[in-house]
Amino acid sequence: MSKPANETADIALFQQGNEAYFDDEYEQAESLYTQAIAANHTNSEYYLRRAQVRSKLGNLESAASDAQKAATLCADKSSLLRRYFKALHLHGKWAAELKNYDEAAESLRKAAVINPSHEDIKKLLDTVEPLTTPVVSEPVAEKSEEAAGSSQPAVPARPKVRHEWYQNDEFVVLEIFIKRVQKDAASVEFTEKSVSVS
């Protein structure tokens, strides 16, 4: 069975983009990769290659955006783990150069989970993490005399919970971020098919 015309068109455009890239014709390569993406916007390799071209052209903001898109497209596909790592690495590097330290640290931490011994990732994380925005706990408001005499009980603030996960054939990484909960007060229970945090 033959491939649909738009599928072969995006492959041809990508190959032409690669030829232009290797000939240092970056503007032409960017245009061809953009056309390939227009024909097939689900191929992470197209975004990653365009990110590299945009970096060569000095457009780091667009390069970082394309690297992030590539990472998103291949995040849950274990067969694309290498590309996912590369996209995270490049996005973290370029986001750091753009002084988007929180964004850079997030991508670099995910890359470090995949390859904890990668020297450039370690070096970038050491540089970026001190520059990230610290998590500031919300100040506890003191009760006024009027509130103290009120008959309504104080309702504790509900914790804010966010989670991220990554999975491949060998392991599952689950990160849970909870605000307004003391570490000692949190309880984690693992079962064969679930994780419970309370």
Backbone as JSON, one array per atom type, in Angstrom:
{
  "sequence": "MSKPANETADIALFQQGNEAYFDDEYEQAESLYTQAIAANHTNSEYYLRRAQVRSKLGNLESAASDAQKAATLCADKSSLLRRYFKALHLHGKWAAELKNYDEAAESLRKAAVINPSHEDIKKLLDTVEPLTTPVVSEPVAEKSEEAAGSSQPAVPARPKVRHEWYQNDEFVVLEIFIKRVQKDAASVEFTEKSVSVS",
  "N": [[0.85, -1.19, 0.0], [0.59, 2.19, -0.84], [1.9, 5.31, 0.45], [-0.06, 8.11, 1.62], [-0.34, 11.13, -0.36], [0.24, 13.61, 0.99], [1.77, 12.65, 3.07], [4.08, 11.64, 1.88], [4.92, 13.99, 0.79], [5.63, 15.59, 3.0], [7.82, 14.17, 3.91], [9.58, 14.39, 1.75], [9.97, 17.17, 1.74], [11.17, 17.47, 4.24], [13.56, 16.04, 3.83], [14.71, 17.64, 1.84], [15.02, 19.92, 3.36], [16.93, 18.97, 5.16], [19.12, 18.67, 3.43], [19.58, 21.36, 2.73], [20.18, 22.34, 5.27], [22.59, 20.96, 5.88], [24.16, 22.12, 3.98], [24.58, 24.57, 5.03], [22.6, 26.45, 4.5], [20.59, 28.01, 6.05], [18.22, 29.64, 6.2], [16.71, 28.72, 4.02], [16.48, 26.05, 4.78], [14.97, 26.33, 7.13], [12.56, 27.27, 6.05], [11.79, 25.04, 4.48], [11.52, 23.03, 6.46], [9.44, 24.17, 7.89], [7.41, 24.0, 6.0], [7.24, 21.21, 5.83], [6.3, 20.66, 8.39], [3.83, 21.91, 8.21], [2.59, 20.15, 6.49], [2.64, 17.83, 7.99], [2.04, 17.94, 11.13], [2.57, 16.39, 13.34], [4.99, 15.18, 13.62], [7.69, 14.86, 15.55], [10.39, 15.02, 14.98], [10.64, 16.84, 12.89], [10.07, 19.29, 14.11], [12.16, 19.38, 15.94], [14.44, 19.48, 14.31], [13.94, 21.9, 12.97], [14.11, 23.56, 15.15], [16.85, 23.43, 15.71], [17.88, 24.67, 13.43], [16.76, 27.22, 13.7], [18.07, 28.03, 15.98], [20.67, 28.26, 14.97], [20.21, 30.43, 13.34], [19.98, 32.37, 15.19], [17.58, 32.79, 16.47], [16.52, 32.21, 19.24], [14.23, 32.12, 20.88], [12.16, 31.08, 19.26], [13.41, 28.7, 18.62], [13.59, 27.44, 21.13], [10.86, 27.14, 21.63], [10.12, 25.39, 19.55], [11.66, 23.14, 20.27], [10.47, 22.5, 22.68], [7.91, 21.81, 21.76], [8.58, 19.54, 20.24], [9.45, 17.86, 22.3], [7.04, 17.55, 23.7], [5.52, 16.18, 21.79], [6.79, 13.68, 21.66], [6.86, 12.7, 24.22], [5.38, 10.63, 25.51], [6.06, 8.35, 24.17], [7.87, 5.59, 24.16], [9.57, 4.59, 22.23], [10.71, 6.8, 21.17], [12.49, 7.84, 22.96], [15.16, 8.77, 22.93], [15.02, 10.99, 21.22], [13.22, 12.52, 22.69], [14.75, 13.06, 24.98], [16.8, 14.6, 23.78], [15.32, 16.79, 22.83], [14.37, 17.85, 25.27], [16.82, 18.52, 26.45], [17.9, 20.45, 24.63], [15.83, 22.37, 24.72], [15.94, 23.1, 27.42], [18.54, 24.19, 27.52], [18.37, 26.37, 25.7], [16.21, 27.83, 26.79], [17.39, 28.6, 29.17], [19.38, 30.32, 28.19], [17.73, 32.32, 27.33], [16.99, 33.32, 29.7], [14.8, 32.18, 30.96], [14.52, 30.69, 33.49], [13.01, 28.97, 35.22], [11.48, 27.45, 33.44], [13.57, 26.3, 31.97], [14.85, 24.78, 33.96], [12.84, 22.93, 34.56], [12.65, 21.37, 32.16], [15.3, 20.42, 32.04], [15.48, 18.92, 34.4], [13.74, 16.82, 33.81], [15.15, 15.69, 31.69], [17.41, 14.86, 33.09], [16.39, 12.78, 34.58], [16.1, 10.82, 32.67], [18.75, 10.5, 31.75], [20.87, 10.51, 34.06], [23.64, 10.81, 34.28], [24.6, 12.51, 32.36], [26.84, 14.91, 31.46], [26.59, 17.62, 30.5], [23.93, 18.22, 31.06], [23.94, 18.05, 33.87], [25.72, 20.16, 34.43], [24.34, 22.38, 33.35], [22.01, 22.3, 34.95], [23.15, 22.81, 37.47], [23.86, 25.45, 37.05], [21.41, 26.71, 36.43], [19.44, 26.07, 38.42], [19.94, 27.57, 40.9], [18.96, 30.0, 40.06], [16.28, 29.84, 39.72], [12.83, 30.57, 40.43], [12.1, 30.78, 43.78], [9.96, 28.67, 45.72], [7.55, 30.16, 47.52], [6.16, 30.09, 50.67], [2.82, 30.75, 51.56], [2.02, 33.46, 53.66], [0.77, 33.0, 56.95], [-2.14, 34.35, 57.99], [-2.74, 36.38, 60.78], [-5.22, 35.98, 63.26], [-7.74, 38.35, 63.62], [-9.16, 40.25, 66.33], [-11.88, 40.42, 65.93], [-12.38, 38.31, 64.17], [-11.6, 36.22, 65.77], [-13.63, 36.09, 67.65], [-15.69, 35.23, 66.13], [-18.26, 32.91, 65.17], [-17.88, 31.04, 63.24], [-15.96, 28.27, 62.21], [-12.49, 28.18, 61.34], [-11.52, 27.43, 58.07], [-9.21, 25.23, 56.82], [-6.74, 25.96, 54.34], [-7.01, 24.44, 51.19], [-4.73, 22.05, 49.94], [-2.62, 22.7, 47.1], [-2.26, 20.7, 44.34], [-0.19, 19.18, 41.97], [0.8, 17.12, 39.29], [3.23, 15.27, 37.39], [4.2, 12.93, 34.94], [6.27, 10.36, 33.55], [6.91, 7.69, 31.37], [8.56, 4.71, 30.36], [9.71, 1.68, 28.75], [11.07, 0.49, 30.83], [10.72, 1.85, 33.3], [8.65, 3.92, 35.44], [8.22, 7.31, 36.06], [7.06, 9.4, 38.47], [6.14, 12.54, 39.44], [5.1, 14.44, 42.12], [3.73, 17.4, 43.15], [3.04, 19.28, 45.9], [1.54, 21.9, 47.52], [1.42, 23.72, 50.59], [1.5, 21.62, 52.45], [3.05, 19.85, 54.97], [6.08, 18.02, 54.76], [6.41, 15.77, 56.46], [3.78, 15.22, 57.05], [2.68, 14.12, 54.82], [1.57, 11.2, 53.15], [2.39, 8.34, 51.31], [1.23, 5.72, 49.36], [1.8, 2.73, 47.66], [0.38, 0.57, 45.31], [-0.18, -2.34, 43.26], [-1.37, -1.31, 40.96], [-1.82, 1.36, 41.39], [-1.21, 4.63, 42.9], [-1.38, 6.25, 45.94], [-1.76, 9.32, 47.51], [-1.82, 11.06, 50.46]],
  "CA": [[0.0, 0.0, 0.0], [1.4, 3.41, -0.94], [1.63, 6.34, 1.44], [-0.82, 9.25, 1.11], [0.49, 12.16, -1.0], [0.75, 14.59, 1.94], [2.79, 12.01, 3.91], [5.33, 11.6, 1.12], [5.32, 15.39, 0.58], [6.34, 16.08, 4.18], [9.12, 13.48, 3.96], [10.43, 15.01, 0.72], [10.31, 18.51, 2.22], [12.12, 17.29, 5.34], [14.85, 15.65, 3.25], [15.26, 18.84, 1.19], [15.45, 20.78, 4.47], [18.19, 18.42, 5.67], [20.18, 19.02, 2.48], [19.87, 22.8, 2.9], [20.82, 22.48, 6.59], [23.97, 20.5, 5.8], [24.87, 23.06, 3.12], [24.57, 25.83, 5.77], [21.58, 27.34, 3.96], [19.66, 27.9, 7.17], [16.91, 30.25, 5.91], [16.01, 27.79, 3.15], [16.16, 24.87, 5.58], [13.85, 26.68, 8.01], [11.35, 27.33, 5.22], [11.42, 23.68, 4.1], [11.03, 22.35, 7.66], [8.13, 24.75, 8.19], [6.47, 23.38, 5.05], [7.06, 19.81, 6.25], [5.44, 20.7, 9.58], [2.47, 22.23, 7.75], [2.05, 18.94, 5.88], [2.51, 16.81, 9.04], [2.38, 18.64, 12.37], [2.71, 15.45, 14.44], [6.32, 14.56, 13.59], [8.57, 15.6, 16.47], [11.71, 15.21, 14.35], [10.58, 18.06, 12.08], [10.18, 20.43, 15.04], [13.5, 19.37, 16.54], [15.4, 19.95, 13.31], [13.7, 23.33, 12.76], [14.65, 24.22, 16.35], [18.3, 23.55, 15.55], [18.11, 25.69, 12.39], [16.42, 28.53, 14.28], [19.17, 28.36, 16.88], [21.77, 28.72, 14.11], [19.82, 31.74, 12.84], [19.95, 33.31, 16.32], [16.21, 32.96, 16.96], [16.45, 31.25, 20.35], [12.87, 31.99, 21.4], [11.46, 30.12, 18.39], [14.11, 27.42, 18.76], [13.14, 26.84, 22.4], [9.46, 26.76, 21.45], [10.08, 24.17, 18.72], [12.21, 22.04, 21.06], [9.43, 22.14, 23.65], [6.87, 21.12, 21.0], [9.12, 18.22, 19.92], [9.42, 17.07, 23.54], [5.64, 17.23, 23.98], [5.05, 15.18, 20.83], [7.36, 12.35, 21.86], [7.0, 12.43, 25.66], [4.8, 9.36, 25.97], [6.41, 7.29, 23.22], [9.16, 5.05, 24.6], [10.44, 4.39, 21.07], [11.32, 8.1, 20.84], [13.13, 8.32, 24.19], [16.36, 9.53, 22.58], [14.59, 12.3, 20.68], [12.63, 13.23, 23.81], [15.87, 13.55, 25.77], [17.47, 15.67, 23.04], [14.42, 17.95, 22.83], [14.42, 18.43, 26.62], [18.16, 19.09, 26.63], [18.0, 21.69, 23.84], [14.89, 23.35, 25.25], [16.5, 23.61, 28.68], [19.71, 25.02, 27.21], [17.95, 27.64, 25.07], [15.4, 28.58, 27.75], [18.34, 29.21, 30.1], [20.0, 31.46, 27.5], [16.71, 33.37, 27.27], [16.74, 33.68, 31.1], [13.57, 31.54, 31.42], [15.17, 29.7, 34.32], [12.07, 27.97, 35.73], [11.18, 26.59, 32.29], [14.79, 25.56, 31.67], [15.06, 23.79, 35.02], [11.84, 21.86, 34.41], [13.08, 20.49, 31.07], [16.57, 19.79, 32.39], [15.22, 17.89, 35.42], [13.17, 15.66, 33.1], [16.26, 15.08, 30.95], [18.29, 14.22, 34.07], [15.77, 11.51, 34.97], [16.39, 9.88, 31.59], [20.18, 10.24, 31.73], [21.41, 11.26, 35.19], [25.09, 11.01, 34.23], [24.95, 13.41, 31.26], [27.62, 16.02, 32.05], [26.06, 18.95, 30.14], [22.69, 18.4, 31.81], [24.33, 18.35, 35.26], [26.31, 21.5, 34.47], [23.26, 23.34, 33.13], [21.16, 22.32, 36.15], [23.89, 23.52, 38.52], [23.82, 26.88, 36.73], [20.04, 27.22, 36.36], [18.62, 25.89, 39.63], [19.99, 28.69, 41.84], [18.31, 31.17, 39.48], [14.84, 29.61, 39.59], [11.98, 31.27, 41.39], [11.87, 29.92, 44.93], [8.57, 28.51, 46.13], [7.35, 30.93, 48.74], [4.93, 29.7, 51.35], [1.93, 31.88, 51.81], [2.03, 33.8, 55.09], [-0.44, 32.68, 57.69], [-2.71, 35.59, 58.51], [-3.11, 36.31, 62.19], [-6.64, 36.24, 63.49], [-8.06, 39.61, 64.28], [-10.03, 40.03, 67.48], [-13.24, 40.22, 65.43], [-12.45, 36.97, 63.61], [-11.47, 35.27, 66.87], [-14.92, 35.98, 68.3], [-16.66, 34.73, 65.16], [-18.7, 31.56, 65.47], [-17.55, 30.13, 62.15], [-14.61, 27.72, 62.34], [-11.57, 28.48, 60.24], [-11.36, 26.32, 57.13], [-7.82, 25.23, 56.34], [-6.59, 26.09, 52.89], [-6.85, 23.15, 50.53], [-3.43, 22.01, 49.28], [-2.59, 22.7, 45.64], [-1.56, 19.49, 43.91], [0.11, 19.06, 40.55], [1.67, 15.97, 39.06], [3.77, 15.01, 36.07], [4.74, 11.58, 34.89], [6.95, 9.9, 32.35], [6.99, 6.23, 31.4], [9.14, 4.01, 29.23], [9.58, 0.23, 28.92], [11.76, 0.03, 32.02], [10.32, 2.47, 34.56], [7.68, 5.03, 35.47], [8.63, 8.39, 36.95], [5.91, 10.2, 38.87], [6.49, 13.66, 40.3], [3.91, 15.04, 42.72], [4.06, 18.67, 43.78], [1.94, 19.66, 46.78], [1.8, 23.12, 48.31], [0.72, 23.86, 51.88], [1.5, 20.36, 53.2], [4.36, 19.53, 55.52], [6.63, 16.76, 54.23], [6.14, 14.69, 57.41], [2.35, 14.96, 57.09], [2.27, 13.45, 53.58], [1.66, 9.74, 53.16], [2.35, 7.78, 49.96], [1.01, 4.28, 49.35], [1.9, 2.14, 46.34], [-0.2, -0.75, 45.07], [0.26, -2.85, 41.96], [-1.92, -0.53, 39.86], [-2.13, 2.74, 41.75], [-0.45, 5.35, 43.92], [-2.28, 7.09, 46.73], [-1.06, 10.33, 48.3], [-2.75, 11.76, 51.36]],
  "C": [[0.89, 1.24, 0.0], [0.97, 4.42, 0.12], [0.79, 7.44, 0.82], [0.13, 10.34, 0.6], [1.06, 13.15, 0.0], [1.82, 14.0, 2.85], [4.12, 11.94, 3.16], [5.84, 13.02, 0.88], [6.1, 15.9, 1.79], [7.71, 15.42, 4.29], [10.08, 14.11, 2.95], [10.87, 16.4, 1.16], [11.34, 18.43, 3.34], [13.5, 16.93, 4.79], [15.52, 16.84, 2.54], [15.77, 19.82, 2.25], [16.77, 20.31, 5.04], [19.36, 18.77, 4.75], [20.58, 20.48, 2.61], [20.61, 23.04, 4.21], [22.3, 22.09, 6.5], [24.82, 21.36, 4.87], [24.95, 24.45, 3.76], [23.64, 26.88, 5.17], [20.4, 27.33, 4.93], [18.28, 28.51, 6.9], [16.08, 29.31, 5.04], [15.59, 26.54, 3.93], [14.98, 25.15, 6.5], [12.54, 26.69, 7.24], [10.87, 25.92, 4.86], [10.9, 22.88, 5.3], [9.65, 22.87, 8.04], [7.07, 24.17, 7.27], [6.21, 21.92, 5.4], [6.14, 19.72, 7.46], [4.0, 21.01, 9.18], [1.8, 21.0, 7.15], [1.83, 17.83, 6.93], [2.98, 17.42, 10.35], [2.55, 17.7, 13.57], [4.08, 14.79, 14.5], [7.29, 15.4, 14.42], [9.94, 15.88, 15.86], [11.75, 16.49, 13.53], [10.77, 19.29, 12.97], [11.59, 20.53, 15.62], [14.54, 19.89, 15.56], [15.2, 21.45, 13.05], [14.22, 24.12, 13.96], [16.15, 24.44, 16.21], [18.65, 24.63, 14.51], [17.85, 27.08, 12.97], [17.48, 28.97, 15.27], [20.36, 28.9, 16.08], [21.5, 30.12, 13.57], [19.74, 32.79, 13.95], [18.57, 33.57, 16.87], [15.95, 31.96, 18.08], [15.04, 31.07, 20.89], [12.08, 30.98, 20.59], [12.1, 28.74, 18.49], [13.65, 26.7, 20.02], [11.7, 26.36, 22.29], [9.34, 25.48, 20.63], [10.61, 22.97, 19.49], [11.18, 21.56, 22.08], [8.3, 21.38, 22.95], [7.33, 19.7, 20.65], [9.07, 17.32, 21.15], [7.99, 16.64, 23.87], [5.14, 16.12, 23.06], [5.61, 13.78, 21.09], [7.48, 11.95, 23.32], [6.48, 11.06, 26.07], [5.08, 8.19, 25.03], [7.8, 6.76, 23.56], [10.1, 4.81, 23.43], [11.17, 5.66, 20.67], [12.06, 8.69, 22.04], [14.36, 9.17, 23.9], [16.01, 10.94, 22.08], [13.98, 13.15, 21.79], [13.73, 13.85, 24.68], [16.55, 14.73, 25.07], [16.63, 16.95, 23.03], [14.42, 18.64, 24.19], [15.74, 19.16, 26.86], [18.26, 20.44, 25.9], [17.06, 22.76, 24.37], [15.42, 23.95, 26.54], [17.66, 24.55, 28.45], [19.28, 26.39, 26.67], [17.07, 28.47, 26.0], [16.31, 29.26, 28.78], [19.0, 30.43, 29.47], [19.03, 32.63, 27.4], [16.3, 33.86, 28.66], [15.36, 33.22, 31.59], [14.0, 30.36, 32.3], [14.23, 28.62, 34.84], [11.75, 26.94, 34.63], [12.39, 25.71, 31.95], [15.0, 24.45, 32.69], [14.09, 22.63, 34.9], [12.25, 20.87, 33.32], [14.36, 19.73, 31.43], [16.39, 18.71, 33.46], [14.65, 16.63, 34.77], [14.27, 14.94, 32.32], [17.19, 14.33, 31.9], [17.71, 12.9, 34.57], [16.1, 10.44, 33.93], [17.87, 9.5, 31.59], [20.85, 11.05, 32.84], [22.91, 11.52, 35.13], [25.54, 11.94, 33.1], [25.58, 14.68, 31.81], [27.03, 17.39, 31.73], [24.77, 19.23, 30.9], [23.02, 18.77, 33.26], [24.86, 19.78, 35.39], [25.23, 22.58, 34.3], [22.35, 23.44, 34.36], [21.85, 23.06, 37.3], [23.86, 25.03, 38.31], [22.42, 27.45, 36.9], [19.29, 27.15, 37.69], [18.75, 27.02, 40.65], [19.25, 29.94, 41.35], [16.8, 31.01, 39.34], [14.1, 30.37, 40.68], [11.72, 30.35, 42.57], [10.37, 29.83, 45.24], [8.43, 29.19, 47.48], [6.06, 30.47, 49.39], [4.13, 30.95, 51.66], [1.92, 32.19, 53.3], [0.69, 33.47, 55.73], [-0.93, 33.98, 58.32], [-3.09, 35.4, 59.98], [-4.57, 36.66, 62.32], [-6.81, 37.6, 64.15], [-8.99, 39.3, 65.45], [-11.46, 39.76, 67.03], [-13.38, 38.79, 64.93], [-12.38, 35.93, 64.72], [-12.8, 35.06, 67.56], [-15.99, 35.43, 67.39], [-17.02, 33.29, 65.47], [-18.34, 30.57, 64.38], [-16.13, 29.6, 62.31], [-13.77, 28.07, 61.12], [-11.42, 27.24, 59.36], [-9.92, 26.34, 56.62], [-7.77, 25.31, 54.82], [-6.34, 24.72, 52.29], [-5.5, 23.14, 49.81], [-3.57, 22.04, 47.75], [-1.73, 21.53, 45.22], [-1.39, 19.52, 42.39], [1.0, 17.83, 40.4], [2.1, 15.9, 37.6], [4.27, 13.58, 36.09], [5.36, 11.3, 33.54], [7.11, 8.39, 32.47], [7.73, 5.74, 30.17], [9.03, 2.51, 29.52], [10.17, -0.27, 30.23], [11.24, 0.61, 33.33], [9.26, 3.53, 34.34], [8.21, 6.05, 36.47], [7.4, 9.24, 37.22], [6.4, 11.28, 39.81], [5.2, 14.28, 40.81], [4.36, 16.28, 43.47], [2.85, 19.1, 44.6], [2.36, 20.89, 47.58], [0.94, 23.07, 49.56], [0.55, 22.53, 52.62], [2.92, 20.12, 53.69], [4.79, 18.16, 55.02], [6.28, 15.58, 55.14], [4.66, 14.31, 57.46], [1.85, 14.22, 55.85], [2.5, 11.95, 53.7], [1.51, 9.23, 51.73], [2.21, 6.28, 50.07], [1.01, 3.79, 47.91], [1.17, 0.8, 46.34], [0.25, -1.18, 43.68], [-0.2, -1.96, 40.81], [-2.19, 0.92, 40.2], [-1.16, 3.3, 42.78], [-1.44, 6.26, 44.62], [-1.43, 8.03, 47.57], [-2.08, 11.03, 49.16], [-1.99, 12.51, 52.42]]
}
